[in-house]
Short mmCIF file of C-alpha atoms in Angstrom, two decimals:
data_model
loop_
_atom_site.label_atom_id
_atom_site.label_comp_id
_atom_site.label_asym_id
_atom_site.label_seq_id
_atom_site.Cartn_x
_atom_site.Cartn_y
_atom_site.Cartn_z
CA MET F 1 -74.52 79.02 36.83
CA LEU F 2 -73.70 78.35 33.19
CA LEU F 3 -70.09 79.18 33.82
CA LYS F 4 -69.98 76.77 36.72
CA ASN F 5 -71.45 73.99 34.61
CA ASN F 6 -68.97 74.62 31.81
CA LYS F 7 -66.18 74.50 34.31
CA ASN F 8 -67.35 71.16 35.59
CA ILE F 9 -67.62 69.79 32.08
CA LEU F 10 -64.14 71.02 31.29
CA LEU F 11 -62.69 69.49 34.44
CA LYS F 12 -64.41 66.23 33.64
CA ARG F 13 -62.94 66.26 30.13
CA ILE F 14 -59.51 67.03 31.54
CA ASN F 15 -59.85 64.13 33.95
CA ASN F 16 -60.97 61.88 31.13
CA LEU F 17 -58.01 63.00 29.05
CA GLU F 18 -55.66 62.37 31.97
CA ASP F 19 -57.17 58.95 32.43
CA LEU F 20 -56.79 58.29 28.70
CA VAL F 21 -53.16 59.47 28.74
CA LYS F 22 -52.54 57.38 31.81
CA ALA F 23 -54.11 54.35 30.11
CA GLN F 24 -52.05 55.00 26.97
CA ASN F 25 -48.91 55.32 29.07
CA ASN F 26 -49.76 52.04 30.73
CA GLU F 27 -50.24 50.45 27.30
CA LEU F 28 -47.03 52.01 26.12
CA GLU F 29 -45.23 50.62 29.15
CA LYS F 30 -46.68 47.21 28.41
CA TYR F 31 -45.39 47.45 24.84
CA LYS F 32 -42.00 48.55 26.12
CA ASN F 33 -41.94 45.59 28.46
CA ILE F 34 -43.00 43.32 25.61
CA ALA F 35 -40.27 44.82 23.42
CA ILE F 36 -37.71 44.25 26.18
CA GLU F 37 -38.90 40.67 26.60
CA GLN F 38 -38.69 40.15 22.84
CA LYS F 39 -35.21 41.61 22.84
CA ASN F 40 -34.24 39.29 25.68
CA ILE F 41 -35.77 36.38 23.84
CA ILE F 42 -33.89 37.31 20.66
CA GLU F 43 -30.66 37.60 22.66
CA LYS F 44 -31.33 34.21 24.23
CA ILE F 45 -32.02 32.74 20.78
CA ASN F 46 -28.82 34.31 19.42
CA ASN F 47 -26.89 32.98 22.42
CA LEU F 48 -28.41 29.55 21.93
CA GLU F 49 -27.56 29.65 18.23
CA LYS F 50 -24.04 30.74 19.06
CA ALA F 51 -23.75 28.00 21.65
CA SER F 52 -25.23 25.57 19.14
CA ASN F 53 -22.62 26.60 16.56
CA GLU F 54 -19.89 26.15 19.15
CA GLN F 55 -21.30 22.76 20.05
CA LYS F 56 -21.42 21.86 16.37
CA LYS F 57 -17.77 22.85 16.06
CA GLU F 58 -16.90 20.77 19.12
CA ILE F 59 -18.88 17.84 17.75
CA GLU F 60 -17.07 18.22 14.42
CA LYS F 61 -13.73 18.28 16.24
CA ILE F 62 -14.64 15.15 18.15
CA LYS F 63 -15.70 13.46 14.89
CA ASN F 64 -12.39 14.43 13.28
CA TRP F 65 -10.48 13.13 16.29
CA LYS F 66 -12.43 9.88 16.13
CA ASN F 67 -11.77 9.53 12.38
CA GLU F 68 -8.05 10.16 12.95
CA TYR F 69 -8.03 7.67 15.81
CA ASP F 70 -9.88 5.04 13.74
CA TYR F 71 -7.44 5.60 10.86
CA GLU F 72 -4.44 5.21 13.18
CA ILE F 73 -5.93 2.02 14.61
CA GLN F 74 -6.52 0.66 11.11
CA GLU F 75 -2.97 1.59 10.10
CA MET F 76 -1.57 -0.11 13.20
CA GLN F 77 -3.61 -3.24 12.51
CA ALA F 78 -2.63 -3.23 8.83
CA ASN F 79 1.05 -2.76 9.72
CA LYS F 80 0.82 -5.52 12.30
CA ILE F 81 -0.75 -7.88 9.76
CA ASN F 82 1.81 -6.77 7.18
CA LYS F 83 4.70 -7.45 9.56
CA ILE F 84 3.27 -10.81 10.60
CA THR F 85 2.80 -11.84 6.96
CA LEU F 86 6.17 -10.52 5.81
CA SER F 87 7.81 -12.35 8.72
CA LYS F 88 7.26 -15.47 6.60
CA ILE F 89 10.13 -14.36 4.40
CA ASP F 90 13.46 -12.92 5.54
CA SER F 91 13.88 -10.57 2.60
CA LYS F 92 15.47 -7.16 2.14
CA ILE F 93 13.96 -6.86 -1.34
CA ILE F 94 10.32 -7.77 -0.78
CA ASN F 95 8.74 -5.12 1.43
CA LYS F 96 5.01 -5.31 0.71
CA ILE F 97 2.49 -7.99 1.58
CA GLU F 98 1.05 -7.73 -1.95
CA GLU F 99 4.44 -8.70 -3.42
CA LEU F 100 4.69 -11.77 -1.23
CA GLU F 101 1.12 -12.81 -2.04
CA PHE F 102 1.86 -12.24 -5.73
CA LEU F 103 4.69 -14.79 -5.60
CA GLU F 104 2.85 -17.23 -3.35
CA ASN F 105 -0.15 -17.31 -5.68
CA ARG F 106 2.07 -18.28 -8.61
CA LEU F 107 4.08 -20.81 -6.64
CA LYS F 108 0.84 -22.54 -5.63
CA ASN F 109 -0.07 -23.23 -9.24
CA ASN F 110 -2.28 -26.30 -8.74
CA GLU F 111 -5.03 -27.51 -6.43
CA ILE F 112 -2.68 -29.64 -4.32
CA LEU F 113 -0.18 -26.84 -3.70
CA LYS F 114 -2.95 -24.33 -2.92
CA LYS F 115 -3.67 -26.28 0.25
CA LYS F 116 -0.06 -26.14 1.45
CA ASN F 117 1.90 -23.52 3.34
CA ILE F 118 5.10 -22.16 1.84
CA ILE F 119 8.33 -21.89 3.82
CA PHE F 120 10.92 -19.48 2.41
CA LYS F 121 14.31 -20.72 3.59
CA LEU F 122 17.05 -18.17 2.92
CA LEU F 123 20.08 -19.82 1.31
CA TYR F 124 22.06 -16.86 0.04
CA ARG F 125 22.06 -13.08 0.37
CA ALA F 126 24.70 -11.10 -1.51
CA THR F 127 25.13 -8.36 1.09
CA GLN F 128 25.44 -11.00 3.77
CA GLU F 129 27.39 -13.80 2.10
CA GLY F 130 29.42 -11.72 -0.36
CA ASN F 131 29.23 -10.79 -4.05
CA ASN F 132 30.82 -13.97 -5.26
CA ILE F 133 29.44 -16.53 -7.71
CA ARG F 134 31.43 -19.27 -6.03
CA THR F 135 29.70 -18.48 -2.72
CA PHE F 136 26.34 -18.65 -4.48
CA HIS F 137 27.16 -22.15 -5.72
CA ASN F 138 28.45 -23.23 -2.30
CA LYS F 139 25.20 -22.13 -0.68
CA CYS F 140 22.65 -23.05 -3.35
CA ASP F 141 23.90 -25.96 -5.47
CA ASN F 142 22.12 -29.30 -5.42
CA ILE F 143 19.02 -27.86 -3.72
CA LYS F 144 15.78 -28.29 -5.63
CA GLY F 145 13.11 -25.61 -5.75
CA THR F 146 14.79 -22.21 -5.41
CA LEU F 147 13.45 -18.70 -5.82
CA THR F 148 15.94 -16.01 -6.91
CA ILE F 149 15.16 -12.33 -6.30
CA VAL F 150 17.37 -9.57 -7.71
CA LYS F 151 17.47 -5.85 -7.00
CA THR F 152 19.53 -3.66 -9.30
CA THR F 153 21.39 -0.48 -8.46
CA LYS F 154 18.62 1.38 -10.33
CA GLY F 155 15.95 -0.16 -8.11
CA MET F 156 14.47 -2.70 -10.53
CA ARG F 157 13.35 -5.95 -8.86
CA PHE F 158 12.80 -9.24 -10.63
CA GLY F 159 13.69 -12.91 -10.41
CA GLY F 160 12.78 -16.48 -11.21
CA TYR F 161 11.80 -19.86 -9.79
CA THR F 162 12.96 -23.31 -10.80
CA GLU F 163 12.39 -26.76 -9.35
CA GLN F 164 15.74 -27.84 -10.81
CA ASN F 165 18.89 -27.56 -8.70
CA TRP F 166 21.77 -25.28 -9.58
CA TYR F 167 25.10 -26.95 -10.18
CA ASN F 168 28.69 -25.75 -10.35
CA SER F 169 29.69 -27.54 -13.53
CA ASP F 170 33.31 -27.81 -14.55
CA LYS F 171 34.77 -25.21 -16.89
CA SER F 172 34.16 -27.21 -20.04
CA ASN F 173 30.48 -28.03 -19.57
CA ARG F 174 27.25 -26.08 -19.83
CA ILE F 175 24.42 -27.98 -18.18
CA GLN F 176 20.91 -27.19 -19.36
CA ARG F 177 17.93 -28.34 -17.32
CA LYS F 178 14.20 -28.31 -17.91
CA ASP F 179 11.47 -27.93 -15.31
CA SER F 180 8.25 -29.90 -15.20
CA LYS F 181 5.28 -28.47 -17.04
CA GLY F 182 3.91 -25.26 -15.52
CA VAL F 183 6.54 -24.95 -12.80
CA CYS F 184 9.31 -22.59 -13.89
CA PHE F 185 8.63 -18.88 -14.21
CA CYS F 186 10.28 -15.48 -14.03
CA PHE F 187 8.67 -12.35 -12.64
CA SER F 188 8.84 -8.60 -12.17
CA LEU F 189 7.91 -7.22 -8.75
CA ASP F 190 7.73 -3.70 -10.15
CA LEU F 191 5.33 -4.64 -12.94
CA PHE F 192 3.54 -7.36 -10.95
CA LYS F 193 3.97 -9.57 -13.98
CA ILE F 194 4.65 -13.29 -14.40
CA TYR F 195 6.64 -14.72 -17.32
CA ASN F 196 5.84 -18.43 -17.53
CA PHE F 197 8.34 -20.83 -19.06
CA ASN F 198 7.38 -22.16 -22.47
CA ASP F 199 7.04 -25.90 -21.89
CA ASN F 200 7.84 -26.61 -25.55
CA SER F 201 11.38 -25.28 -25.08
CA ASP F 202 14.30 -27.61 -24.45
CA PHE F 203 15.55 -26.07 -21.20
CA SER F 204 14.52 -23.54 -18.55
CA ILE F 205 17.81 -22.93 -16.70
CA GLN F 206 21.52 -23.24 -17.41
CA CYS F 207 24.35 -24.10 -15.01
CA LEU F 208 27.90 -22.84 -15.54
CA TYR F 209 30.74 -22.54 -13.05
CA ASN F 210 31.27 -18.81 -13.66
CA TYR F 211 27.58 -17.84 -13.66
CA GLY F 212 25.00 -17.61 -10.92
CA PRO F 213 21.27 -17.95 -11.59
CA TYR F 214 20.78 -18.28 -15.33
CA PHE F 215 17.20 -18.45 -16.62
CA GLY F 216 16.51 -19.41 -20.20
CA ASN F 217 18.72 -18.10 -22.98
CA THR F 218 18.84 -15.39 -21.69
CA PHE F 219 15.86 -14.11 -19.69
CA PHE F 220 18.44 -12.99 -17.18
CA ARG F 221 21.76 -14.25 -15.90
CA ILE F 222 24.07 -13.21 -13.05
CA GLN F 223 27.85 -13.23 -13.11
CA ASN F 224 30.85 -11.51 -11.49
CA ASN F 225 32.39 -8.35 -12.90
CA ASN F 226 35.37 -6.82 -11.06
CA GLY F 227 34.28 -8.37 -7.79
CA LEU F 228 30.67 -7.21 -8.12
CA LEU F 229 27.52 -9.00 -9.21
CA TYR F 230 26.58 -8.04 -12.71
CA GLY F 231 23.63 -9.08 -14.84
CA TYR F 232 22.46 -9.28 -18.40
CA THR F 233 19.16 -9.85 -20.20
CA ASP F 234 18.59 -10.53 -23.86
CA TYR F 235 14.84 -10.98 -23.60
CA THR F 236 13.04 -9.03 -26.30
CA THR F 237 9.56 -9.14 -27.77
CA GLY F 238 10.74 -11.73 -30.28
CA CYS F 239 11.85 -14.27 -27.67
CA GLY F 240 9.62 -17.18 -26.85
CA LEU F 241 11.34 -19.14 -24.09
CA PHE F 242 9.32 -17.37 -21.40
CA GLY F 243 6.01 -15.52 -21.50
CA LYS F 244 5.29 -12.71 -23.91
CA ILE F 245 6.62 -9.26 -23.07
CA ASP F 246 5.28 -5.97 -24.39
CA ASN F 247 8.62 -4.12 -24.63
CA ASP F 248 12.23 -5.24 -24.96
CA TYR F 249 13.90 -5.82 -21.55
CA GLU F 250 10.79 -4.37 -19.88
CA PHE F 251 11.43 -5.89 -16.44
CA ASN F 252 14.81 -4.07 -16.40
CA ASN F 253 13.35 -0.73 -17.47
CA GLY F 254 14.36 -1.27 -21.10
CA GLN F 255 18.06 -1.90 -20.37
CA LYS F 256 20.06 -4.99 -21.37
CA GLU F 257 22.66 -4.79 -18.59
CA PHE F 258 22.38 -4.15 -14.88
CA SER F 259 24.46 -4.09 -11.71
CA VAL F 260 23.19 -5.96 -8.67
CA ILE F 261 22.84 -4.21 -5.33
CA GLU F 262 21.17 -7.21 -3.70
CA MET F 263 20.38 -10.80 -4.59
CA GLU F 264 18.58 -13.37 -2.46
CA VAL F 265 18.00 -17.06 -3.07
CA PHE F 266 15.37 -18.99 -1.10
CA GLN F 267 14.60 -22.66 -0.99
CA ILE F 268 10.84 -23.08 -1.44
CA ILE F 269 9.45 -25.74 0.86
CA PHE F 270 5.79 -26.77 0.56
CA ASP F 271 4.66 -27.71 4.05
CA ASN F 272 1.45 -29.43 5.11
#
């Protein structure tokens, strides 16, 4: 009887243990399933992060494309404005809107002129009309208000403006003329610098048959040399006919002499 009871107790314990193992296995399976779900979730998160990174890259690409597009549009608009503005002057020497505005601002040197438009009428271009002083006089003499722009073979660009007219005087005469107060000036396009005529001086330009534009004595002058246009400046820091300079012959890169690759003369017309 005792043996039978012990057997029953043992069987009951075995059953309880089996139930406990079964319950633990069930719990373990649950944990496995949870671990699998977590793994899936982590994979989904990683995939989402990866996709997010890819999207970020795509968004960055699109932003870069937009920036490039906006820049190209701005460049096109700026070039269009530049071309429209530069179309005001038929010049092979002036090639930037800032250079044209630089000259226009000085030409409009009083409140009346500031309200007017400027017309640049081309009178003479060396590469078009020929490197001949006589041709310059034929095209430009007896015309008031002319702007001369010179480009040297070394790339320096400068010039001058006078309200007085050029004149092909006979061989024996040198004609000196003086502009009204505040009108005549010379300039450097490379330095963006204006050299205003000293109104206390006796003359601002000189006219001789064998010279072209001749400003002061001598800010710069143009003449022929072996069939080519040749120039000379004697303007040093000690000169006072035009505005102060910081270095001798600074607008010609420190050189007294120069050869001309291009010269243009425009009549300046102030239009309402």
